[in-house]
CSV table of N, CA, C and O in Angstrom, one decimal:
chain,number,residue,atom,x,y,z
A,1,MET,N,0.8,-1.2,0.0
A,1,MET,CA,0.0,0.0,0.0
A,1,MET,C,0.9,1.3,0.0
A,1,MET,O,1.9,1.3,0.7
A,2,SER,N,0.5,2.3,-0.7
A,2,SER,CA,1.3,3.4,-0.8
A,2,SER,C,1.2,4.3,0.4
A,2,SER,O,0.3,4.1,1.2
A,3,LEU,N,2.1,5.2,0.6
A,3,LEU,CA,2.1,6.0,1.8
A,3,LEU,C,0.8,6.9,1.9
A,3,LEU,O,0.2,7.0,3.0
A,4,TRP,N,0.4,7.4,0.8
A,4,TRP,CA,-0.8,8.2,0.7
A,4,TRP,C,-2.0,7.5,1.0
A,4,TRP,O,-2.9,8.0,1.7
A,5,MET,N,-2.1,6.3,0.6
A,5,MET,CA,-3.3,5.4,0.9
A,5,MET,C,-3.3,5.2,2.4
A,5,MET,O,-4.4,5.1,3.0
A,6,ALA,N,-2.2,4.8,3.0
A,6,ALA,CA,-2.1,4.5,4.4
A,6,ALA,C,-2.5,5.8,5.2
A,6,ALA,O,-3.2,5.7,6.2
A,7,ALA,N,-2.0,7.0,4.8
A,7,ALA,CA,-2.4,8.2,5.4
A,7,ALA,C,-3.9,8.5,5.3
A,7,ALA,O,-4.5,8.9,6.3
A,8,MET,N,-4.5,8.2,4.2
A,8,MET,CA,-5.9,8.4,4.0
A,8,MET,C,-6.8,7.5,4.9
A,8,MET,O,-7.7,7.9,5.4
A,9,TRP,N,-6.3,6.2,4.9
A,9,TRP,CA,-7.1,5.3,5.8
A,9,TRP,C,-6.8,5.7,7.3
A,9,TRP,O,-7.8,5.5,8.1
A,10,GLY,N,-5.7,6.2,7.6
A,10,GLY,CA,-5.4,6.7,9.0
A,10,GLY,C,-6.4,7.9,9.3
A,10,GLY,O,-6.8,8.0,10.4
A,11,MET,N,-6.5,8.8,8.3
A,11,MET,CA,-7.4,10.0,8.5
A,11,MET,C,-8.8,9.5,8.7
A,11,MET,O,-9.5,10.1,9.6
A,12,VAL,N,-9.2,8.5,7.9
A,12,VAL,CA,-10.6,8.0,8.1
A,12,VAL,C,-10.8,7.5,9.5
A,12,VAL,O,-11.8,7.7,10.2
A,13,GLY,N,-9.8,6.6,10.0
A,13,GLY,CA,-9.8,6.1,11.3
A,13,GLY,C,-9.8,7.1,12.4
A,13,GLY,O,-10.6,7.1,13.4
A,14,SER,N,-9.1,8.2,12.2
A,14,SER,CA,-9.0,9.3,13.2
A,14,SER,C,-10.3,10.0,13.2
A,14,SER,O,-10.8,10.4,14.3
A,15,ALA,N,-10.9,10.2,12.1
A,15,ALA,CA,-12.3,10.9,12.0
A,15,ALA,C,-13.3,10.1,12.7
A,15,ALA,O,-14.1,10.6,13.4
A,16,VAL,N,-13.2,8.8,12.6
A,16,VAL,CA,-14.2,7.9,13.2
A,16,VAL,C,-14.0,8.0,14.7
A,16,VAL,O,-15.0,8.1,15.5
A,17,ALA,N,-12.8,8.0,15.2
A,17,ALA,CA,-12.5,8.0,16.6
A,17,ALA,C,-12.9,9.4,17.2
A,17,ALA,O,-13.6,9.5,18.3
A,18,GLU,N,-12.7,10.4,16.5
A,18,GLU,CA,-13.1,11.8,17.0
A,18,GLU,C,-14.6,11.9,17.0
A,18,GLU,O,-15.1,12.6,17.9
A,19,ALA,N,-15.2,11.4,16.0
A,19,ALA,CA,-16.7,11.5,15.9
A,19,ALA,C,-17.3,10.8,17.1
A,19,ALA,O,-18.2,11.3,17.7
A,20,LEU,N,-16.8,9.6,17.4
A,20,LEU,CA,-17.3,8.9,18.6
A,20,LEU,C,-17.0,9.6,19.9
A,20,LEU,O,-17.8,9.7,20.8
A,21,ASN,N,-15.8,10.2,20.0
A,21,ASN,CA,-15.4,11.0,21.2
A,21,ASN,C,-16.4,12.3,21.3
A,21,ASN,O,-16.8,12.5,22.4
A,22,LEU,N,-16.6,12.9,20.3
A,22,LEU,CA,-17.5,14.2,20.3
A,22,LEU,C,-18.9,13.7,20.7
A,22,LEU,O,-19.6,14.4,21.5
A,23,TYR,N,-19.3,12.6,20.1
A,23,TYR,CA,-20.7,12.1,20.4
A,23,TYR,C,-20.8,11.8,21.9
A,23,TYR,O,-21.8,12.1,22.5
A,24,GLY,N,-19.7,11.3,22.5
A,24,GLY,CA,-19.8,10.9,23.9
A,24,GLY,C,-19.8,12.2,24.8
A,24,GLY,O,-20.4,12.2,25.8
A,25,MET,N,-19.2,13.2,24.3
A,25,MET,CA,-19.2,14.4,25.0
A,25,MET,C,-20.4,15.3,24.8
A,25,MET,O,-20.7,16.3,25.7
A,26,MET,N,-21.2,15.0,23.9
A,26,MET,CA,-22.3,15.8,23.5
A,26,MET,C,-23.7,15.3,24.1
A,26,MET,O,-24.7,15.8,23.9
A,27,ARG,N,-23.6,14.3,25.0
A,27,ARG,CA,-24.9,13.7,25.6
A,27,ARG,C,-25.7,14.7,26.4
A,27,ARG,O,-25.0,15.7,27.0
A,28,PRO,N,-26.9,14.6,26.4
A,28,PRO,CA,-27.7,15.5,27.3
A,28,PRO,C,-27.3,15.4,28.7
A,28,PRO,O,-27.0,14.3,29.2
A,29,THR,N,-27.4,16.5,29.4
A,29,THR,CA,-27.0,16.5,30.8
A,29,THR,C,-28.1,17.1,31.7
A,29,THR,O,-29.1,17.7,31.1
A,30,THR,N,-28.2,17.0,32.9
A,30,THR,CA,-29.1,17.7,33.7
A,30,THR,C,-29.0,19.2,33.7
A,30,THR,O,-29.9,19.9,33.7
A,31,GLU,N,-27.7,19.7,33.5
A,31,GLU,CA,-27.5,21.1,33.4
A,31,GLU,C,-28.2,21.7,32.2
A,31,GLU,O,-28.6,22.8,32.2
A,32,SER,N,-28.2,21.0,31.1
A,32,SER,CA,-28.9,21.4,29.9
A,32,SER,C,-30.3,21.1,29.7
A,32,SER,O,-30.9,21.2,28.7
A,33,GLU,N,-30.8,20.6,30.9
A,33,GLU,CA,-32.3,20.2,30.9
A,33,GLU,C,-32.7,19.1,29.9
A,33,GLU,O,-33.7,19.2,29.3
A,34,GLY,N,-31.7,18.2,29.7
A,34,GLY,CA,-32.1,17.1,28.7
A,34,GLY,C,-31.7,17.4,27.3
A,34,GLY,O,-31.9,16.6,26.4
A,35,ARG,N,-31.4,18.7,27.0
A,35,ARG,CA,-31.0,19.0,25.6
A,35,ARG,C,-29.6,18.6,25.3
A,35,ARG,O,-28.7,18.6,26.2
A,36,TRP,N,-29.3,18.3,24.0
A,36,TRP,CA,-28.0,18.0,23.6
A,36,TRP,C,-27.2,19.3,23.6
A,36,TRP,O,-27.8,20.3,23.2
A,37,GLN,N,-26.0,19.2,23.9
A,37,GLN,CA,-25.2,20.4,23.8
A,37,GLN,C,-23.8,20.1,23.3
A,37,GLN,O,-23.3,19.0,23.4
A,38,TRP,N,-23.0,21.1,22.8
A,38,TRP,CA,-21.7,21.0,22.3
A,38,TRP,C,-20.8,20.7,23.5
A,38,TRP,O,-21.1,21.1,24.6
A,39,PRO,N,-19.6,20.2,23.2
A,39,PRO,CA,-18.7,19.8,24.4
A,39,PRO,C,-18.0,21.1,25.1
A,39,PRO,O,-17.2,20.9,26.0
A,40,TRP,N,-18.3,22.2,24.6
A,40,TRP,CA,-17.7,23.4,25.3
A,40,TRP,C,-18.8,24.2,26.1
A,40,TRP,O,-20.0,24.1,25.7
A,41,ARG,N,-18.4,24.7,27.2
A,41,ARG,CA,-19.3,25.4,28.1
A,41,ARG,C,-19.5,26.9,27.6
A,41,ARG,O,-20.6,27.4,27.9
A,42,ASP,N,-18.5,27.4,27.1
A,42,ASP,CA,-18.5,28.8,26.6
A,42,ASP,C,-18.0,28.9,25.2
A,42,ASP,O,-17.1,28.1,24.8
A,43,ARG,N,-18.6,29.9,24.4
A,43,ARG,CA,-18.2,29.9,23.0
A,43,ARG,C,-16.6,30.2,22.9
A,43,ARG,O,-16.0,29.9,21.9
A,44,ARG,N,-16.0,30.9,23.9
A,44,ARG,CA,-14.6,31.1,23.9
A,44,ARG,C,-13.8,29.8,23.9
A,44,ARG,O,-12.6,29.9,23.5
A,45,ASP,N,-14.4,28.8,24.4
A,45,ASP,CA,-13.7,27.5,24.5
A,45,ASP,C,-13.7,26.7,23.2
A,45,ASP,O,-13.0,25.8,23.0
A,46,ARG,N,-14.6,27.1,22.3
A,46,ARG,CA,-14.7,26.4,21.0
A,46,ARG,C,-13.4,26.2,20.2
A,46,ARG,O,-13.1,25.1,19.8
A,47,PRO,N,-12.6,27.3,20.0
A,47,PRO,CA,-11.5,27.1,19.2
A,47,PRO,C,-10.5,26.1,19.8
A,47,PRO,O,-9.9,25.3,19.0
A,48,ILE,N,-10.3,26.1,21.1
A,48,ILE,CA,-9.4,25.1,21.7
A,48,ILE,C,-9.8,23.7,21.5
A,48,ILE,O,-9.0,22.7,21.3
A,49,VAL,N,-11.1,23.4,21.7
A,49,VAL,CA,-11.7,22.1,21.4
A,49,VAL,C,-11.5,21.7,20.0
A,49,VAL,O,-11.1,20.5,19.8
A,50,VAL,N,-11.8,22.5,19.0
A,50,VAL,CA,-11.6,22.2,17.6
A,50,VAL,C,-10.1,22.0,17.3
A,50,VAL,O,-9.8,21.0,16.6
A,51,PHE,N,-9.3,22.8,17.9
A,51,PHE,CA,-7.8,22.7,17.7
A,51,PHE,C,-7.4,21.3,18.2
A,51,PHE,O,-6.6,20.6,17.5
A,52,ALA,N,-7.8,20.9,19.4
A,52,ALA,CA,-7.5,19.6,19.9
A,52,ALA,C,-7.9,18.5,19.1
A,52,ALA,O,-7.2,17.5,18.9
A,53,VAL,N,-9.1,18.5,18.6
A,53,VAL,CA,-9.7,17.5,17.7
A,53,VAL,C,-8.8,17.4,16.5
A,53,VAL,O,-8.4,16.3,16.1
A,54,LEU,N,-8.4,18.5,15.9
A,54,LEU,CA,-7.6,18.5,14.7
A,54,LEU,C,-6.2,17.9,15.0
A,54,LEU,O,-5.7,17.2,14.1
A,55,LEU,N,-5.6,18.3,16.1
A,55,LEU,CA,-4.3,17.8,16.4
A,55,LEU,C,-4.3,16.3,16.6
A,55,LEU,O,-3.4,15.5,16.1
A,56,ARG,N,-5.3,15.7,17.2
A,56,ARG,CA,-5.5,14.3,17.5
A,56,ARG,C,-5.6,13.6,16.1
A,56,ARG,O,-5.1,12.5,15.8
A,57,ALA,N,-6.5,14.2,15.2
A,57,ALA,CA,-6.7,13.6,13.8
A,57,ALA,C,-5.4,13.6,13.0
A,57,ALA,O,-5.1,12.6,12.4
A,58,VAL,N,-4.7,14.7,13.1
A,58,VAL,CA,-3.4,14.7,12.4
A,58,VAL,C,-2.4,13.7,13.0
A,58,VAL,O,-1.7,13.0,12.2
A,59,ALA,N,-2.4,13.5,14.3
A,59,ALA,CA,-1.5,12.5,14.9
A,59,ALA,C,-1.9,11.1,14.4
A,59,ALA,O,-1.0,10.3,14.1
A,60,GLY,N,-3.2,10.8,14.3
A,60,GLY,CA,-3.6,9.5,13.8
A,60,GLY,C,-3.2,9.3,12.3
A,60,GLY,O,-2.8,8.2,11.9
A,61,THR,N,-3.4,10.3,11.5
A,61,THR,CA,-3.0,10.3,10.1
A,61,THR,C,-1.5,10.0,10.0
A,61,THR,O,-1.1,9.2,9.2
A,62,GLY,N,-0.7,10.8,10.8
A,62,GLY,CA,0.8,10.7,10.7
A,62,GLY,C,1.1,9.3,11.2
A,62,GLY,O,2.1,8.6,10.6
A,63,LEU,N,0.6,8.7,12.3
A,63,LEU,CA,1.0,7.4,12.7
A,63,LEU,C,0.7,6.4,11.7
A,63,LEU,O,1.5,5.4,11.4
A,64,ALA,N,-0.5,6.5,11.1
A,64,ALA,CA,-0.8,5.5,10.1
A,64,ALA,C,0.1,5.6,8.8
A,64,ALA,O,0.5,4.6,8.3
A,65,ALA,N,0.4,6.8,8.5
A,65,ALA,CA,1.4,7.0,7.4
A,65,ALA,C,2.8,6.4,7.7
A,65,ALA,O,3.4,5.7,6.9
A,66,ALA,N,3.2,6.7,8.9
A,66,ALA,CA,4.5,6.1,9.4
A,66,ALA,C,4.5,4.6,9.4
A,66,ALA,O,5.4,4.0,9.0
A,67,ALA,N,3.4,4.1,9.8
A,67,ALA,CA,3.2,2.6,9.9
A,67,ALA,C,3.2,2.0,8.5
A,67,ALA,O,3.9,1.0,8.3
A,68,GLY,N,2.6,2.7,7.6
A,68,GLY,CA,2.5,2.3,6.2
A,68,GLY,C,3.9,2.3,5.5
A,68,GLY,O,4.3,1.4,4.9
A,69,ALA,N,4.6,3.4,5.8
A,69,ALA,CA,5.9,3.5,5.2
A,69,ALA,C,6.9,2.6,5.8
A,69,ALA,O,7.9,2.1,5.1
A,70,GLY,N,6.7,2.2,7.0
A,70,GLY,CA,7.7,1.2,7.6
A,70,GLY,C,7.3,-0.2,7.4
A,70,GLY,O,8.0,-1.1,7.9
A,71,GLY,N,6.2,-0.4,6.8
A,71,GLY,CA,5.8,-1.8,6.5
A,71,GLY,C,5.0,-2.5,7.5
A,71,GLY,O,4.6,-3.6,7.5
A,72,LEU,N,4.6,-1.8,8.6
A,72,LEU,CA,3.8,-2.3,9.7
A,72,LEU,C,2.3,-2.4,9.2
A,72,LEU,O,1.6,-3.3,9.7
A,73,ALA,N,1.9,-1.4,8.5
A,73,ALA,CA,0.5,-1.4,8.1
A,73,ALA,C,0.4,-1.7,6.6
A,73,ALA,O,0.6,-0.8,5.7
A,74,GLU,N,0.2,-2.9,6.2
A,74,GLU,CA,0.1,-3.3,4.7
A,74,GLU,C,-1.2,-3.4,4.1
A,74,GLU,O,-1.4,-3.5,2.9
A,75,THR,N,-2.2,-3.3,5.0
A,75,THR,CA,-3.6,-3.3,4.5
A,75,THR,C,-4.4,-2.1,5.0
A,75,THR,O,-4.0,-1.3,5.8
A,76,ALA,N,-5.5,-1.9,4.3
A,76,ALA,CA,-6.3,-0.7,4.7
A,76,ALA,C,-6.8,-0.7,6.1
A,76,ALA,O,-6.8,0.2,6.8
A,77,PHE,N,-7.2,-2.0,6.5
A,77,PHE,CA,-7.7,-2.2,7.9
A,77,PHE,C,-6.6,-1.8,9.0
A,77,PHE,O,-6.9,-1.2,9.9
A,78,ALA,N,-5.4,-2.2,8.6
A,78,ALA,CA,-4.3,-1.9,9.6
A,78,ALA,C,-4.0,-0.4,9.7
A,78,ALA,O,-3.8,0.1,10.8
A,79,SER,N,-4.0,0.3,8.6
A,79,SER,CA,-3.9,1.8,8.6
A,79,SER,C,-5.1,2.4,9.3
A,79,SER,O,-4.9,3.3,10.1
A,80,PHE,N,-6.3,1.9,9.1
A,80,PHE,CA,-7.5,2.4,9.7
A,80,PHE,C,-7.3,2.3,11.2
A,80,PHE,O,-7.6,3.2,12.0
A,81,THR,N,-6.8,1.2,11.7
A,81,THR,CA,-6.7,0.8,13.1
A,81,THR,C,-5.7,1.8,13.6
A,81,THR,O,-5.8,2.3,14.9
A,82,PHE,N,-4.5,2.0,13.1
A,82,PHE,CA,-3.6,3.0,13.6
A,82,PHE,C,-4.2,4.3,13.7
A,82,PHE,O,-3.9,5.1,14.6
A,83,GLY,N,-5.1,4.7,12.7
A,83,GLY,CA,-5.7,6.0,12.8
A,83,GLY,C,-6.6,6.1,13.9
A,83,GLY,O,-6.8,7.2,14.5
A,84,VAL,N,-7.4,5.0,14.2
A,84,VAL,CA,-8.3,5.0,15.3
A,84,VAL,C,-7.5,5.1,16.7
A,84,VAL,O,-8.0,5.8,17.6
A,85,ALA,N,-6.5,4.4,16.8
A,85,ALA,CA,-5.8,4.2,18.0
A,85,ALA,C,-5.1,5.5,18.5
A,85,ALA,O,-5.2,5.8,19.7
A,86,ALA,N,-4.5,6.2,17.6
A,86,ALA,CA,-3.7,7.4,18.1
A,86,ALA,C,-4.5,8.4,18.8
A,86,ALA,O,-4.1,8.9,19.9
A,87,PRO,N,-5.7,8.9,18.2
A,87,PRO,CA,-6.4,9.9,19.0
A,87,PRO,C,-6.9,9.3,20.4
A,87,PRO,O,-7.0,10.1,21.4
A,88,LEU,N,-7.3,8.1,20.4
A,88,LEU,CA,-7.8,7.5,21.6
A,88,LEU,C,-6.7,7.4,22.7
A,88,LEU,O,-7.0,7.8,23.9
A,89,VAL,N,-5.5,7.1,22.3
A,89,VAL,CA,-4.4,7.0,23.2
A,89,VAL,C,-4.0,8.4,23.7
A,89,VAL,O,-3.8,8.6,24.9
A,90,ILE,N,-4.0,9.4,22.8
A,90,ILE,CA,-3.6,10.7,23.2
A,90,ILE,C,-4.7,11.3,24.1
A,90,ILE,O,-4.3,11.9,25.1
A,91,ALA,N,-5.9,11.1,23.8
A,91,ALA,CA,-7.0,11.5,24.7
A,91,ALA,C,-6.9,10.9,26.1
A,91,ALA,O,-7.0,11.7,27.1
A,92,LYS,N,-6.7,9.7,26.2
A,92,LYS,CA,-6.4,9.0,27.5
A,92,LYS,C,-5.3,9.5,28.3
A,92,LYS,O,-5.3,9.7,29.5
A,93,MET,N,-4.2,9.9,27.5
A,93,MET,CA,-3.0,10.5,28.2
A,93,MET,C,-3.3,11.8,28.8
A,93,MET,O,-3.0,12.1,29.9
A,94,PHE,N,-4.1,12.6,28.1
A,94,PHE,CA,-4.4,13.9,28.6
A,94,PHE,C,-5.5,13.9,29.7
A,94,PHE,O,-5.6,14.8,30.4
A,95,ASP,N,-6.3,12.8,29.7
A,95,ASP,CA,-7.2,12.7,30.8
A,95,ASP,C,-6.5,12.4,32.2
A,95,ASP,O,-7.1,12.7,33.2
A,96,GLN,N,-5.2,12.0,32.1
A,96,GLN,CA,-4.5,11.7,33.3
A,96,GLN,C,-3.8,13.0,33.9
A,96,GLN,O,-3.5,13.0,35.1
A,97,ILE,N,-3.9,14.1,33.2
A,97,ILE,CA,-3.3,15.4,33.6
A,97,ILE,C,-4.3,16.0,34.5
A,97,ILE,O,-5.5,16.3,34.1
A,98,ARG,N,-3.9,16.4,35.7
A,98,ARG,CA,-4.9,17.1,36.6
A,98,ARG,C,-4.9,18.6,36.3
A,98,ARG,O,-3.8,19.2,36.1
A,99,THR,N,-6.0,19.2,36.3
A,99,THR,CA,-6.2,20.6,36.1
A,99,THR,C,-6.3,21.3,37.5
A,99,THR,O,-6.9,20.7,38.5
A,100,VAL,N,-5.8,22.5,37.6
A,100,VAL,CA,-5.9,23.3,38.8
A,100,VAL,C,-7.1,24.3,38.6
A,100,VAL,O,-7.1,25.0,37.7
A,101,GLU,N,-8.0,24.3,39.6
A,101,GLU,CA,-9.1,25.3,39.6
A,101,GLU,C,-8.5,26.6,39.9
A,101,GLU,O,-7.6,26.8,40.7
A,102,PRO,N,-9.0,27.7,39.1
A,102,PRO,CA,-8.5,29.0,39.5
A,102,PRO,C,-8.9,29.4,41.0
A,102,PRO,O,-10.0,29.0,41.4
A,103,PRO,N,-8.0,30.2,41.5
A,103,PRO,CA,-8.3,30.6,42.9
A,103,PRO,C,-9.6,31.5,43.0
A,103,PRO,O,-9.9,32.2,42.0
A,104,ALA,N,-10.3,31.3,44.1
A,104,ALA,CA,-11.6,32.1,44.2
A,104,ALA,C,-11.2,33.6,44.5
A,104,ALA,O,-10.1,33.9,45.0
A,105,ASP,N,-12.1,34.5,44.1
A,105,ASP,CA,-11.8,35.9,44.4
A,105,ASP,C,-11.7,36.1,45.9
A,105,ASP,O,-12.6,35.7,46.6
A,106,PRO,N,-10.8,36.9,46.3
A,106,PRO,CA,-10.6,37.2,47.7
A,106,PRO,C,-11.8,38.1,48.1
A,106,PRO,O,-12.3,38.9,47.3
A,107,PRO,N,-12.2,38.0,49.4
A,107,PRO,CA,-13.3,38.8,49.9
A,107,PRO,C,-12.9,40.4,49.8
A,107,PRO,O,-11.8,40.7,49.8
A,108,ALA,N,-14.0,41.1,49.6
A,108,ALA,CA,-13.8,42.6,49.5
A,108,ALA,C,-13.2,43.1,50.8
A,108,ALA,O,-13.5,42.6,51.9
A,109,GLY,N,-12.2,44.0,50.7
A,109,GLY,CA,-11.6,44.7,51.8
A,109,GLY,C,-10.4,44.0,52.3
A,109,GLY,O,-9.8,44.3,53.3
A,110,GLY,N,-9.8,43.1,51.5
A,110,GLY,CA,-8.5,42.4,51.9
A,110,GLY,C,-8.6,41.1,52.5
A,110,GLY,O,-9.7,40.5,52.5
A,111,PRO,N,-7.6,40.5,53.1
A,111,PRO,CA,-7.5,39.2,53.6
A,111,PRO,C,-8.6,39.0,54.7
A,111,PRO,O,-9.2,37.9,54.8
A,112,GLY,N,-8.9,39.9,55.6
A,112,GLY,CA,-9.9,39.7,56.7
A,112,GLY,C,-11.3,39.9,56.2
A,112,GLY,O,-12.2,39.4,56.9
A,113,GLY,N,-11.5,40.5,55.1
A,113,GLY,CA,-12.8,40.6,54.6
A,113,GLY,C,-13.5,41.9,55.2
A,113,GLY,O,-14.7,42.1,54.9
A,114,GLU,N,-12.8,42.6,56.0
A,114,GLU,CA,-13.4,43.7,56.6
A,114,GLU,C,-12.7,45.0,56.1
A,114,GLU,O,-11.5,44.9,55.8
A,115,HIS,N,-13.4,46.0,56.0
A,115,HIS,CA,-12.9,47.3,55.5
A,115,HIS,C,-12.2,48.0,56.6
A,115,HIS,O,-12.7,48.1,57.7
A,116,ASP,N,-11.0,48.5,56.3
A,116,ASP,CA,-10.2,49.3,57.3
A,116,ASP,C,-10.4,50.8,57.0
A,116,ASP,O,-9.8,51.2,56.1
A,117,ASP,N,-11.3,51.5,57.7
A,117,ASP,CA,-11.5,52.9,57.4
A,117,ASP,C,-10.7,53.8,58.2
A,117,ASP,O,-11.0,55.0,58.3
A,118,GLY,N,-9.6,53.3,58.8
A,118,GLY,CA,-8.7,54.2,59.5
A,118,GLY,C,-9.2,54.6,61.0
A,118,GLY,O,-8.5,55.4,61.6
A,119,ALA,N,-10.3,54.1,61.4
A,119,ALA,CA,-10.8,54.6,62.7
A,119,ALA,C,-10.4,53.6,63.8
A,119,ALA,O,-10.1,52.6,63.7
């Protein structure tokens, strides 16, 4: 199989993995009152979610192309499988990273929460 065919099957596999991942994140929640919603909470988050999806899809395409060029993926199914696996592995790796919640706003008037009016 040619390098381009392996890359194309890897792209198809990555697209399938990302579609399933997005479907899983778009399920109705109690917060949305049972309505389906996009995986971002705020419109400002949309570009980073789309960017992450594209990066994982490119990684799957690249892995399938490399496997095809190296002789590991000699069939369309093998390239497709490499394309599916890469985004899923990357997503699981990033799930292990803990995020830090932003600090709460300090109370008005300083650390004690009381205003010091000099008296």
